[in-house]
Coordinates of C-alpha atoms and ligand atoms in Angstrom, one line a residue:
X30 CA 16.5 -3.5 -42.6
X31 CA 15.1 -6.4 -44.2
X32 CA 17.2 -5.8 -47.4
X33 CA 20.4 -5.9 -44.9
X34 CA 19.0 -9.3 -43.4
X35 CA 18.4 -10.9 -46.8
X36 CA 21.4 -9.7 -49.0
X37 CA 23.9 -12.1 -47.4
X38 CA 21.7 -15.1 -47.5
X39 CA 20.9 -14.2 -51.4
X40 CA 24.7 -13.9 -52.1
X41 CA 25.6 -17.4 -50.0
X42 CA 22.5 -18.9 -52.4
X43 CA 24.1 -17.7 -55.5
X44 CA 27.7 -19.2 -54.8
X45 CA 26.1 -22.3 -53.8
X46 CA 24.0 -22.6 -56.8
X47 CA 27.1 -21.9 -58.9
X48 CA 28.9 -24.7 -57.4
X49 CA 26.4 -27.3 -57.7
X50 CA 26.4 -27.2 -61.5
X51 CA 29.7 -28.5 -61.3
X52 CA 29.0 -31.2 -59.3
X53 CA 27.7 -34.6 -59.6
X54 CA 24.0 -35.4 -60.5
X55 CA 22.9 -36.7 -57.0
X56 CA 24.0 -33.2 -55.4
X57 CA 22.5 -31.5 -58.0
X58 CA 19.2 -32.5 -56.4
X59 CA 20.3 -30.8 -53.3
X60 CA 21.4 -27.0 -53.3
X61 CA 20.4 -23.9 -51.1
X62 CA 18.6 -22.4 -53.9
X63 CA 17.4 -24.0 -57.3
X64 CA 16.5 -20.9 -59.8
X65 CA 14.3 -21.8 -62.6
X66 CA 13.7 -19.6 -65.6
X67 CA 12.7 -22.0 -68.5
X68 CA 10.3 -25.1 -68.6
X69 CA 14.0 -26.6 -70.0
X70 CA 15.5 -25.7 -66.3
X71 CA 12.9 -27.7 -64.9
X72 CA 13.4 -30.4 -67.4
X73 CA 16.9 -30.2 -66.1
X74 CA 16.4 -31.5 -62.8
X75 CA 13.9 -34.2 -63.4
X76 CA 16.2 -37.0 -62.6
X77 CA 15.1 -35.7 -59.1
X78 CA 12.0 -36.6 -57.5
X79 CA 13.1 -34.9 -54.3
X80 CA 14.4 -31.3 -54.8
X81 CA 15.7 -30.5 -51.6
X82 CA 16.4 -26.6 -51.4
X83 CA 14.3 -23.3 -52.6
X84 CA 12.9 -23.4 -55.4
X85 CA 12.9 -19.9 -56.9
X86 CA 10.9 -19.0 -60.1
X87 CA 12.8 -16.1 -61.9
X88 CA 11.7 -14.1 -64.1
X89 CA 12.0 -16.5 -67.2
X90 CA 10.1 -16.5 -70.7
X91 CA 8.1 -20.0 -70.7
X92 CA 4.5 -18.9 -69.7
X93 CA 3.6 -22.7 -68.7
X94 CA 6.1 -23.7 -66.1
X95 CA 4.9 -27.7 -65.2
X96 CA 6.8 -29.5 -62.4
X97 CA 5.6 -32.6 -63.3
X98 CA 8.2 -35.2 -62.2
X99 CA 9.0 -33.4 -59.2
X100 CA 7.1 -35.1 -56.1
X101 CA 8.8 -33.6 -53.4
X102 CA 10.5 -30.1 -52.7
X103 CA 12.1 -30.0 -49.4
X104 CA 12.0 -26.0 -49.0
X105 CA 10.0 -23.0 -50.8
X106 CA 8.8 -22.9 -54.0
X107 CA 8.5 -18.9 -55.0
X108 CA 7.5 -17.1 -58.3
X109 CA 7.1 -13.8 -57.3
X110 CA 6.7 -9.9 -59.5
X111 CA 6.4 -11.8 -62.8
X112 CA 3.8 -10.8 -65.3
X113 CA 4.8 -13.5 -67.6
X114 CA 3.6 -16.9 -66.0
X115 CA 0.3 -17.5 -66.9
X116 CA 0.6 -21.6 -66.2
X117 CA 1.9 -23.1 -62.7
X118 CA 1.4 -26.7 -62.3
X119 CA 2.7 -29.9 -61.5
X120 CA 0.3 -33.5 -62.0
X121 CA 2.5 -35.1 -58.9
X122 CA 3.8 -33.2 -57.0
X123 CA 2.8 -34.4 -53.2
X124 CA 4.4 -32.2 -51.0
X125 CA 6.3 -28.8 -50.3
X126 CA 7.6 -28.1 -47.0
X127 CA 8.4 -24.7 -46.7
X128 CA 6.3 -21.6 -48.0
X129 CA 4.7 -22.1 -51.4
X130 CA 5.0 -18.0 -51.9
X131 CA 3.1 -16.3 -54.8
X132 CA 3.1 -12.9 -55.0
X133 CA 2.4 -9.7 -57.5
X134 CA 1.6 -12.1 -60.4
X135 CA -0.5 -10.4 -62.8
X136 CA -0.6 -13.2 -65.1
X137 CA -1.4 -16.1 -63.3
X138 CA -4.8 -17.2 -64.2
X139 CA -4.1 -21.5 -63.9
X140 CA -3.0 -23.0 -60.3
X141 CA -3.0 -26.7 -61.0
X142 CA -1.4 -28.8 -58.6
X143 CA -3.6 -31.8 -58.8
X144 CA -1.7 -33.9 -56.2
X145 CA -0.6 -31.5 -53.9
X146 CA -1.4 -32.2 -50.0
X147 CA 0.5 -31.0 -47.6
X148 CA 2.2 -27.6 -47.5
X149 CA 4.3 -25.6 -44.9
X150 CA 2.7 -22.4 -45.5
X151 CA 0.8 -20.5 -48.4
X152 CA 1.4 -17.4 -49.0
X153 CA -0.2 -16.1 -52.0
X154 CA -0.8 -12.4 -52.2
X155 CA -1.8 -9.7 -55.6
X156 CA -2.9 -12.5 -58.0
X157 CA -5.0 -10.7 -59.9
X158 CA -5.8 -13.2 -62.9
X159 CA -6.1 -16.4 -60.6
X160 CA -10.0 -17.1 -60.6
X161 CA -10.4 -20.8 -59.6
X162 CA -7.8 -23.1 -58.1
X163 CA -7.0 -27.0 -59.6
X164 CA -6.1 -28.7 -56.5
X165 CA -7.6 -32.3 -57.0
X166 CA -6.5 -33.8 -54.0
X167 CA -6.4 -30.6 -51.6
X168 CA -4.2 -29.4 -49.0
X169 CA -5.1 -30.8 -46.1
X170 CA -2.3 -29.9 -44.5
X171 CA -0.7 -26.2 -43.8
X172 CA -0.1 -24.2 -40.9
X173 CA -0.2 -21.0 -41.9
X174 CA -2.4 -19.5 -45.0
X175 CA -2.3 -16.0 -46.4
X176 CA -4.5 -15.7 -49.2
X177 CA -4.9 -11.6 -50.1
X178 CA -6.1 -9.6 -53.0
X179 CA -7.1 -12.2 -55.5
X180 CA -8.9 -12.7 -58.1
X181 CA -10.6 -16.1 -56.5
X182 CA -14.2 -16.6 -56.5
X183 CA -13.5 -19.5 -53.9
X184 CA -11.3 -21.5 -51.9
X185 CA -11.8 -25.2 -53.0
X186 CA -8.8 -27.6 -52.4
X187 CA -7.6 -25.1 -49.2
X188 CA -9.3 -27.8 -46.9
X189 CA -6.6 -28.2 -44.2
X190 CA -7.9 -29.6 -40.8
X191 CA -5.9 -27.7 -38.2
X192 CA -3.9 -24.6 -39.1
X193 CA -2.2 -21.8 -37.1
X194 CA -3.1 -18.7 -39.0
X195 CA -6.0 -18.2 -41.7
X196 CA -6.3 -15.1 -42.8
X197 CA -8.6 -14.3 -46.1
X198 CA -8.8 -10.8 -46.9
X199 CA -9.4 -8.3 -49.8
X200 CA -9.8 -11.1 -52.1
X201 CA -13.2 -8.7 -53.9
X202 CA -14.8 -11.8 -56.1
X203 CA -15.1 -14.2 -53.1
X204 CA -18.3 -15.2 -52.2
X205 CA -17.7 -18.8 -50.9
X206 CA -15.5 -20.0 -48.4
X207 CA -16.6 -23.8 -46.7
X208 CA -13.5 -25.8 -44.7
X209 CA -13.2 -29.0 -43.0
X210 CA -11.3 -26.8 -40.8
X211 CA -11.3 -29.0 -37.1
X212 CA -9.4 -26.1 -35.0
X213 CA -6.6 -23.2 -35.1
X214 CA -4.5 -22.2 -32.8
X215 CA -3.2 -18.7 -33.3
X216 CA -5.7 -16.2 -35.7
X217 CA -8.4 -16.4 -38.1
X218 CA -8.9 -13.4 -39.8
X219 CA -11.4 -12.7 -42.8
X220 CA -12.3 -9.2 -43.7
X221 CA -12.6 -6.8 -47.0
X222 CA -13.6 -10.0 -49.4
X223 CA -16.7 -10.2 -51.8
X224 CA -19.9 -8.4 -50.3
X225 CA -21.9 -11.3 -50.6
X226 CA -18.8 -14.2 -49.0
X227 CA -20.7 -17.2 -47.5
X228 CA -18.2 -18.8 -44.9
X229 CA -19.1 -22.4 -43.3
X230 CA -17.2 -24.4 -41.2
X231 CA -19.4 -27.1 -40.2
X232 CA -16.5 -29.2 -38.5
X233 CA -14.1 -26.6 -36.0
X234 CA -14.9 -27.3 -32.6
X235 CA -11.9 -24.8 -30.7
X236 CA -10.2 -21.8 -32.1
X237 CA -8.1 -19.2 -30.8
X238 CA -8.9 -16.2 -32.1
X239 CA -11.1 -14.9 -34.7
X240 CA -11.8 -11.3 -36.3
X241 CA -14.3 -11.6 -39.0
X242 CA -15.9 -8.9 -41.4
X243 CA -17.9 -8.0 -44.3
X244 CA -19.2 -11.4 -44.5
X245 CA -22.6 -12.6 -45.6
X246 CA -23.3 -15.5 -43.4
X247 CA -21.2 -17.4 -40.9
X248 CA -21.5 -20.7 -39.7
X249 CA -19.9 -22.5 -36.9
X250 CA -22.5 -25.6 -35.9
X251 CA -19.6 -27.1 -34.0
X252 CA -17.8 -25.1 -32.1
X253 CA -17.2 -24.9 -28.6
X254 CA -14.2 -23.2 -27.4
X255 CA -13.0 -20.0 -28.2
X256 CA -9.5 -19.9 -26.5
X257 CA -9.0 -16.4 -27.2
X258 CA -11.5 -13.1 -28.6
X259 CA -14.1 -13.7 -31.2
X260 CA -15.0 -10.4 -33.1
X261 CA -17.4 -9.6 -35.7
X262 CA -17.7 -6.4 -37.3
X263 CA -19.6 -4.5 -40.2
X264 CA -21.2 -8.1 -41.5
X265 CA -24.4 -8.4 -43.3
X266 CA -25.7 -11.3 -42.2
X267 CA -29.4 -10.9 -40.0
X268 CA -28.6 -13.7 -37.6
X269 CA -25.8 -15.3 -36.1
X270 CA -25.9 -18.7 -33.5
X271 CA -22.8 -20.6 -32.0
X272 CA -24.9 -23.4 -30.7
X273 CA -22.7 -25.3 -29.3
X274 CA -20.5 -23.0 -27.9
X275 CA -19.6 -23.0 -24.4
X276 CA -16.8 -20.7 -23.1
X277 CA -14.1 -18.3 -23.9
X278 CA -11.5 -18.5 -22.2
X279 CA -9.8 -15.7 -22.0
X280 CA -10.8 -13.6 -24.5
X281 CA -13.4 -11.0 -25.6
X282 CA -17.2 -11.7 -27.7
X283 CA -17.5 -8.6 -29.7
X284 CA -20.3 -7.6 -32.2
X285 CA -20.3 -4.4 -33.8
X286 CA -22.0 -2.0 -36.2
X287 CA -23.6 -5.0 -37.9
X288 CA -26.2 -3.8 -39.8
X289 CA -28.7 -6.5 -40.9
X290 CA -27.9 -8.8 -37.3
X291 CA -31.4 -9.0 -35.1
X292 CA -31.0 -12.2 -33.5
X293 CA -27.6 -13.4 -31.6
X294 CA -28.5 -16.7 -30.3
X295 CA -25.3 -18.8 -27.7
X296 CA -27.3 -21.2 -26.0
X297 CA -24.8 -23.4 -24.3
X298 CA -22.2 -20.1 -23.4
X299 CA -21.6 -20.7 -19.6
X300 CA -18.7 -17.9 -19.4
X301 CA -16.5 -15.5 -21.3
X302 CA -13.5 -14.9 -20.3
X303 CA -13.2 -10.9 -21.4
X304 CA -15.6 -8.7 -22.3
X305 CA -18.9 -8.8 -23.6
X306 CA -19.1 -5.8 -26.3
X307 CA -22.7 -5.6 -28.3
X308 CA -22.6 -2.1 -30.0
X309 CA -24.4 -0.8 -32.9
X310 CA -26.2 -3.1 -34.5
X311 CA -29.0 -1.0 -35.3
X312 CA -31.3 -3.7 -36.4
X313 CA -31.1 -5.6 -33.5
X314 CA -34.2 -4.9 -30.7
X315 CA -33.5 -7.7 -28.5
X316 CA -30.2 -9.7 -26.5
X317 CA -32.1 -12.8 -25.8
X318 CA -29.9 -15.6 -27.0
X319 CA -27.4 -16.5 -24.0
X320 CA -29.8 -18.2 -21.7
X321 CA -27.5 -20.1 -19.6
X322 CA -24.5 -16.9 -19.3
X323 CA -23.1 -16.9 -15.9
X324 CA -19.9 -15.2 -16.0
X325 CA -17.8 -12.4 -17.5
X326 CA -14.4 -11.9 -16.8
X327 CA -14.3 -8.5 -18.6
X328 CA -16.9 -6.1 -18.8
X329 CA -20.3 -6.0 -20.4
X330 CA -20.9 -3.0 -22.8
X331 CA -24.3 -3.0 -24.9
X332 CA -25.2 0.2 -27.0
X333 CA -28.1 -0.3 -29.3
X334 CA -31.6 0.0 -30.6
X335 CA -32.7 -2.4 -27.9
X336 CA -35.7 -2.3 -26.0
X337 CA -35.2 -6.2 -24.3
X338 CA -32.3 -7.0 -22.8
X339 CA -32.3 -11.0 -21.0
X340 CA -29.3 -12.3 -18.9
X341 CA -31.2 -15.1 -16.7
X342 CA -28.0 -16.6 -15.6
X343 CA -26.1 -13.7 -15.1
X344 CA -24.6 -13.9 -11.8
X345 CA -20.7 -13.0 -12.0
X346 CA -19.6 -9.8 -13.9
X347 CA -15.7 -8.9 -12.4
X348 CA -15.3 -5.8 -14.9
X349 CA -18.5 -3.2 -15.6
X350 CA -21.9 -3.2 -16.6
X351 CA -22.7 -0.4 -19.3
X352 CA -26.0 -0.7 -21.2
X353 CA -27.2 2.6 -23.2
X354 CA -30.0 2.4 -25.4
X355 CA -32.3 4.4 -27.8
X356 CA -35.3 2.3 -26.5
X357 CA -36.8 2.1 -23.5
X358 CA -34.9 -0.7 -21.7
X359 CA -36.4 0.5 -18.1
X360 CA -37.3 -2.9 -17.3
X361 CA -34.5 -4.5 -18.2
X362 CA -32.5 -2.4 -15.9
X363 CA -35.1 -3.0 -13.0
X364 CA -33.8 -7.1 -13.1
X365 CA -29.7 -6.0 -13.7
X366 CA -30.0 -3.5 -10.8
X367 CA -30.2 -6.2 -8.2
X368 CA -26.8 -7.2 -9.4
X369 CA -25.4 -4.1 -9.2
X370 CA -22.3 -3.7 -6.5
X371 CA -23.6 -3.5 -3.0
X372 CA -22.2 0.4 -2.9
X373 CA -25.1 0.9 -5.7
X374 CA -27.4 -0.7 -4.3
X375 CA -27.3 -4.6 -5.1
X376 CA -25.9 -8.0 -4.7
X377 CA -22.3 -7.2 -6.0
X378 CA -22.7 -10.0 -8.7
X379 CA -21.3 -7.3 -11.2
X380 CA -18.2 -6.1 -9.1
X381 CA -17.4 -3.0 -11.6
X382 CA -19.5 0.0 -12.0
X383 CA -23.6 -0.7 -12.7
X384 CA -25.1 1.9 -15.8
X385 CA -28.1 1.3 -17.3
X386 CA -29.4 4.3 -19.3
X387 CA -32.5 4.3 -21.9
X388 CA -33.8 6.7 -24.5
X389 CA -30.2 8.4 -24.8
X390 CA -31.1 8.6 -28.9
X391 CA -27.4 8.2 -29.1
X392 CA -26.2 5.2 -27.8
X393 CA -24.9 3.9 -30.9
X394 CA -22.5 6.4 -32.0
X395 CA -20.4 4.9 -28.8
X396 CA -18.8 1.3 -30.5
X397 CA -15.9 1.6 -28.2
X398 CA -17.3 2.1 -24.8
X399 CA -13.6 1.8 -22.7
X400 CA -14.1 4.1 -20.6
X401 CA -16.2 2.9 -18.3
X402 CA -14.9 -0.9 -19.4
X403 CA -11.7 -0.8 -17.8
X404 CA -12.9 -0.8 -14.0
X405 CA -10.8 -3.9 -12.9
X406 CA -9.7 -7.0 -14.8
X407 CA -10.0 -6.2 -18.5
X408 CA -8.5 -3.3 -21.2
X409 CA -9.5 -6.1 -23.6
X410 CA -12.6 -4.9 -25.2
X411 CA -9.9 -1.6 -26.3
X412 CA -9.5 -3.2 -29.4
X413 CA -11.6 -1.0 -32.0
X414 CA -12.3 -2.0 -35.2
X415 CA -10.3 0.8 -36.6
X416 CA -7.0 -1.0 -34.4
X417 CA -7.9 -4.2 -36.6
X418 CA -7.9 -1.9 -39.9
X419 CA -5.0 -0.7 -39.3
X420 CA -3.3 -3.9 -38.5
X421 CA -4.1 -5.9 -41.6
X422 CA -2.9 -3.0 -43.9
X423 CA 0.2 -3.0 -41.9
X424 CA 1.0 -6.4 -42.0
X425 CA 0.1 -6.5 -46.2
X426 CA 1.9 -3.2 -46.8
X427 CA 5.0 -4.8 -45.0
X428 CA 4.7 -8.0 -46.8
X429 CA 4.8 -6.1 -49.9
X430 CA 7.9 -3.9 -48.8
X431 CA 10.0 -6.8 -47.8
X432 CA 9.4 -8.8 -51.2
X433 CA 10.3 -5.4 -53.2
X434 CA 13.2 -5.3 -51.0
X435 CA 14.1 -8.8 -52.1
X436 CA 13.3 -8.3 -55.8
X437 CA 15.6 -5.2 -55.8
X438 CA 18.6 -7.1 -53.9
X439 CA 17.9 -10.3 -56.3
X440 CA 18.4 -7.6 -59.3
X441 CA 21.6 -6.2 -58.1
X442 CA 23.3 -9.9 -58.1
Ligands
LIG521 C1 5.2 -6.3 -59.4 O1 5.8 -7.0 -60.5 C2 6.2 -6.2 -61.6 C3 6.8 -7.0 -62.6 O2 5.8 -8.0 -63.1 C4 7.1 -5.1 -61.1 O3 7.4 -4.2 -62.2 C5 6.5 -4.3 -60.0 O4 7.4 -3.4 -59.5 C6 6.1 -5.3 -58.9 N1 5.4 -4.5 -57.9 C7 5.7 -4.6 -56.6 C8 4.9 -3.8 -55.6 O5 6.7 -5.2 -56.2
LIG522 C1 -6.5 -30.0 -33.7 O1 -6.8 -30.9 -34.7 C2 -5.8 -31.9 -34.9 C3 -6.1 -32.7 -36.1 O2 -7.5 -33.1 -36.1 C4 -5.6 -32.7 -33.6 O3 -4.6 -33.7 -33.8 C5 -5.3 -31.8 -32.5 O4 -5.3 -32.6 -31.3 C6 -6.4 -30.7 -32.4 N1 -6.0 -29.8 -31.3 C7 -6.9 -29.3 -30.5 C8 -6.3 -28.3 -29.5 O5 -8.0 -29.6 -30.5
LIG523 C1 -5.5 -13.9 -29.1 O1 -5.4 -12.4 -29.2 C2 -5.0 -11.8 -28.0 C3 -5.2 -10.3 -28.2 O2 -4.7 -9.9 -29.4 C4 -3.6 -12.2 -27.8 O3 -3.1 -11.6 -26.6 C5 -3.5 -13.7 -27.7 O4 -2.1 -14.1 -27.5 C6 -4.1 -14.4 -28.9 N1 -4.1 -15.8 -28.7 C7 -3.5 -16.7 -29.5 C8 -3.6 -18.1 -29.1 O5 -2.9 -16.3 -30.5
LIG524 C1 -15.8 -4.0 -43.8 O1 -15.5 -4.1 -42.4 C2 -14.7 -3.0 -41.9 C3 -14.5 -3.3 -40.4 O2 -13.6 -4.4 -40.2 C4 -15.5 -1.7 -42.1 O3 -14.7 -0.6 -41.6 C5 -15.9 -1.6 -43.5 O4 -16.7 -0.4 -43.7 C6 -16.6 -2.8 -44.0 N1 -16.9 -2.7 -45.4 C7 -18.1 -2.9 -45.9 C8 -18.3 -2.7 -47.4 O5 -19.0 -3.2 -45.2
LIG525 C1 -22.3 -30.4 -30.1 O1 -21.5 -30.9 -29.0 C2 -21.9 -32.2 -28.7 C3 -21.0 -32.7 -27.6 O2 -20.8 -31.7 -26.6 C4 -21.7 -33.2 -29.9 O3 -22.2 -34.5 -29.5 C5 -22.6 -32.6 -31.0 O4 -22.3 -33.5 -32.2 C6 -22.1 -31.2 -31.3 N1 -22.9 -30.7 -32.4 C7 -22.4 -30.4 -33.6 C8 -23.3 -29.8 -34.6 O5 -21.2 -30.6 -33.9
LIG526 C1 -5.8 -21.1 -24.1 O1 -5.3 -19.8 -24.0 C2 -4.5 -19.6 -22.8 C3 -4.1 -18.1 -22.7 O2 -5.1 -17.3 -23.1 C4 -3.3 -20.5 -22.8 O3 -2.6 -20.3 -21.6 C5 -3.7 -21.9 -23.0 O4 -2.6 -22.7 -23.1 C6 -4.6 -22.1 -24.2 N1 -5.1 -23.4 -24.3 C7 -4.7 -24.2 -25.3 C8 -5.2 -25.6 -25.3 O5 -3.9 -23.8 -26.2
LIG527 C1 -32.9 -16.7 -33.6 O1 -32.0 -17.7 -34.1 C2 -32.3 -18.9 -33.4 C3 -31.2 -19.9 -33.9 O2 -31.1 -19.9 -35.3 C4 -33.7 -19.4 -33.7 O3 -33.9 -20.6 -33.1 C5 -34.7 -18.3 -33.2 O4 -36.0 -18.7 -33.6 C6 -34.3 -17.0 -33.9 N1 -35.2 -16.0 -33.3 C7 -35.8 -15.1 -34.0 C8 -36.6 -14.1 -33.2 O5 -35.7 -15.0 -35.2
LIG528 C1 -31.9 3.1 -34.2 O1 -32.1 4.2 -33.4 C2 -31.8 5.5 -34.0 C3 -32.0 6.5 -32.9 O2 -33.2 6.4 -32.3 C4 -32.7 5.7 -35.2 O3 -32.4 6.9 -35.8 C5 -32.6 4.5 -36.2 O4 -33.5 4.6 -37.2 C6 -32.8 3.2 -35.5 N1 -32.4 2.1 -36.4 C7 -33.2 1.1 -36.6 C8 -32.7 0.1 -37.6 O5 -34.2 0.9 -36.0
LIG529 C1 -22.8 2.2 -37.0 O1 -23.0 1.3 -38.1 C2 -23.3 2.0 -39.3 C3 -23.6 0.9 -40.3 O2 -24.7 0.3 -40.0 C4 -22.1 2.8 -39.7 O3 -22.3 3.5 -40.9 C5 -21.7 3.8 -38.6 O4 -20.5 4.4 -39.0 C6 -21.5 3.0 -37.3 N1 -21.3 4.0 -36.3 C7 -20.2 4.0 -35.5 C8 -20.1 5.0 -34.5 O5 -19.3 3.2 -35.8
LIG530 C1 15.5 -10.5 -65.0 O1 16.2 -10.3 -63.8 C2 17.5 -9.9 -64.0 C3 18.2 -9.7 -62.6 O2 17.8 -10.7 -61.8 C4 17.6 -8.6 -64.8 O3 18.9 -8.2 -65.0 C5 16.8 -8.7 -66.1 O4 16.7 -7.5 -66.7 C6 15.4 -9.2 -65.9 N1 14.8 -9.5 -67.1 C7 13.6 -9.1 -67.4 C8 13.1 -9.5 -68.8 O5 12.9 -8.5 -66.6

């Protein structure tokens, strides 16, 4: 389908690059698609500081390609299913607007744009001989960045300051990851990098989303506004804190089957907007880090190894109240009970079903307690980690599907 999509755009590019070879010099630094095979290709255009167009990387001979003399492109630059590029670089060039796409290159070990701030997107996926990037100057500026199954043992010069989409995964030599990052309005997503991946973003104060997995340690000091779900599964870090946070608006706080975690500490959270899903994280004993928690516009699900559970604010739960532990939690449940819907017994602070269950020695085998969750206002804590799993390899299998489709169309031409 894609294929179909593509085909006549890839036949319009060819007749248009045809053409422009004919034409004068100043129009040769505008065309729909500029195909570069050979440093002398590149050489070609350099009476242009602007290319304005795609700039496509074929699948030439030259293993140093340098764009040096090129400041500007005004659309893509792409170099994708070539194993002969080991060099990709440019000393100035400042800007490209549309995707910088690199994809299946299993030479590529140097990525030196040394001027290089502002991008439309990144999109670099199966470069499996990049291990450090050369951008001097850093982007600061991108709104969407893909970075998956790479050879990268950090991110340095990705240091954009607001950004759509992040999403960091499978990238197995990782094991730093620190942005200047202020705030991000659609998804962050990190999962499936280097088992020891240290992330820090010491200056994003709102997000929208965020899924994040496998890491080692996390760290938001800022933030206060999660404007969608925050999720955290399978890390290995023992503590996590949000100190400043505040709120969620809509969206769910989810920790799950996190080994190492003990201590979960959201001092300022006044409210979340979904559900409240603790589940599995075997080490942890206690829930004593969200003093000042008043409402929950989902449900509240706990399943653990807990023997202390502390809500002291808790006074507005509109979905259900579902706490199962190994331990004995007895006098935990004594204080929730009073909240409890008047029909069980209590003030009707929690307006969906009240359960409170100890020494059930298998609370944690439950990570996706729905059943009970879906009383009134939320389905939202539905989403299991296995959904998330799925999701990501769908999205990279597709990725990988459309650009085979448009390597076999580019042969055909
Ligand atoms: C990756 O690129 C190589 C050429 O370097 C090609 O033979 C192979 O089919 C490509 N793989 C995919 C999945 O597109
Ligand atoms: C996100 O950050 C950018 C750049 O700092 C700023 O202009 C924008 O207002 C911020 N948006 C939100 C929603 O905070
Ligand atoms: C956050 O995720 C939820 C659930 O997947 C989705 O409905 C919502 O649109 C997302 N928010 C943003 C800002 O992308
Ligand atoms: C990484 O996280 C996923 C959940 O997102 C989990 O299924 C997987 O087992 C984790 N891998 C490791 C090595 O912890
Ligand atoms: C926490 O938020 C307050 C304002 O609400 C701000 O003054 C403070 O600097 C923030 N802390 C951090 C670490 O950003
Ligand atoms: C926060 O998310 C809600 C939907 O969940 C949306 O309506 C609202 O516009 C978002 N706020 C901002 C500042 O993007
Ligand atoms: C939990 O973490 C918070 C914040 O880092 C810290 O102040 C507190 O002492 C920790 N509690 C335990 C029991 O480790
Ligand atoms: C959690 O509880 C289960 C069931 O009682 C037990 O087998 C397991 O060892 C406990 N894990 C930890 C880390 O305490
Ligand atoms: C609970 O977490 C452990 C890792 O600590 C994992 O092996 C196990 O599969 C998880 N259980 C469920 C039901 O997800
Ligand atoms: C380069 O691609 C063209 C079609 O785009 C193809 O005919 C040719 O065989 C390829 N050359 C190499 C060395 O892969």
């Amino acid at each position: 389908m894609l294929s179909k999509q593509i085909l006549p755009v890839l036949v319009a590019a060819a007749g248009l690059a045809t053409a422009a070879t004919t034409t004068t010099s100043s129009s040769a630094c505008k065309q729909t698609t500029f195909t570069i095979n050979s440093q002398a290709d590149i050489t070609d255009l350099l009476s242009c500081t602007t290319l304005t167009g795609d700039v496509v990387i074929g699948n030439q001979t030259d293993t140093t390609l340098d764009f040096t003399g090129i400041d500007v492109i005004d659309g893509d630059l792409s170099l994708l299913n070539n194993n002969l590029v080991s060099t990709l670089k440019s000393s100035s060039t400042t800007k490209i607007t549309g995707a910088f796409h690199l994809q299946n290159l299993t030479t590529l070990s140097t990525l030196a744009f040394t001027e290089l701030t502002s991008v439309g997107s990144i999109n670099w996926v199966s470069l499996t001989a990049i291990d450090v990037l050369t951008f001097t100057a850093g982007i600061k500026t991108a709104s969407s960045i893909v970075v998956s199954d790479t050879f990268l043992s950090n991110l340095d010069g990705l240091d954009v300051v607001s950004a759509e989409t992040i999403n960091i995964n499978n990238n197995r030599r990782l094991v730093s990851y620190t942005s200047s990052l202020g705030n991000l309005t659609d998804l962050l997503n990190i999962n499936a990098n280097g088992l020891n991946l240290e992330v820090s973003f010491p200056e994003l104060t709102w997000i929208a989303n965020m899924t994040i997995s496998n890491v080692s340690s996390f760290s938001v000091p800022a933030l206060q506004i999660v404007n969608g779900s925050m999720r955290f599964d399978s890390n290995f870090f023992t503590s996590f804190n949000a100190p400043n946070l505040t709120s969620t608006s809509s969206g769910d706080i989810s920790f799950v089957s996190n080994a190492e975690l003990t201590n979960i500490t959201m001092p300022l959270l006044t409210s979340i907007g979904g559900g409240f899903l603790i589940a599995n994280n075997t080490a942890q004993d206690k829930v004593n880090g969200f003093g000042k928690l008043k409402t929950v516009g989902g449900a509240i699900n706990m399943r653990g190894n807990f023997t202390d559970i502390e809500l002291p604010s808790l006074n507005d739960v509109k979905g259900a109240f579902d706490i199962v532990s190994t331990g004995d939690i007895s006098a935990s449940c004594a204080t929730f009970k009073k909240l409890a819907p008047s029909s069980q017994g209590g003030n009707g602070d929690i307006q969906g079903k009240y359960t409170c269950e100890s020494n059930n020695a298998e609370a944690n085998s439950d990570t996706n307690p729905t059943s009970t969750a879906t009383s009134s206002s939320s389905s939202s804590t539905s989403t299991s980690s296995n959904d998330n799993a799925a999701a990501g390899i769908s999205v990279n299998f597709m990725a990988v599907l459309g650009l085979a489709g448009v390597a076999a169309i580019a042969q055909m031409l």
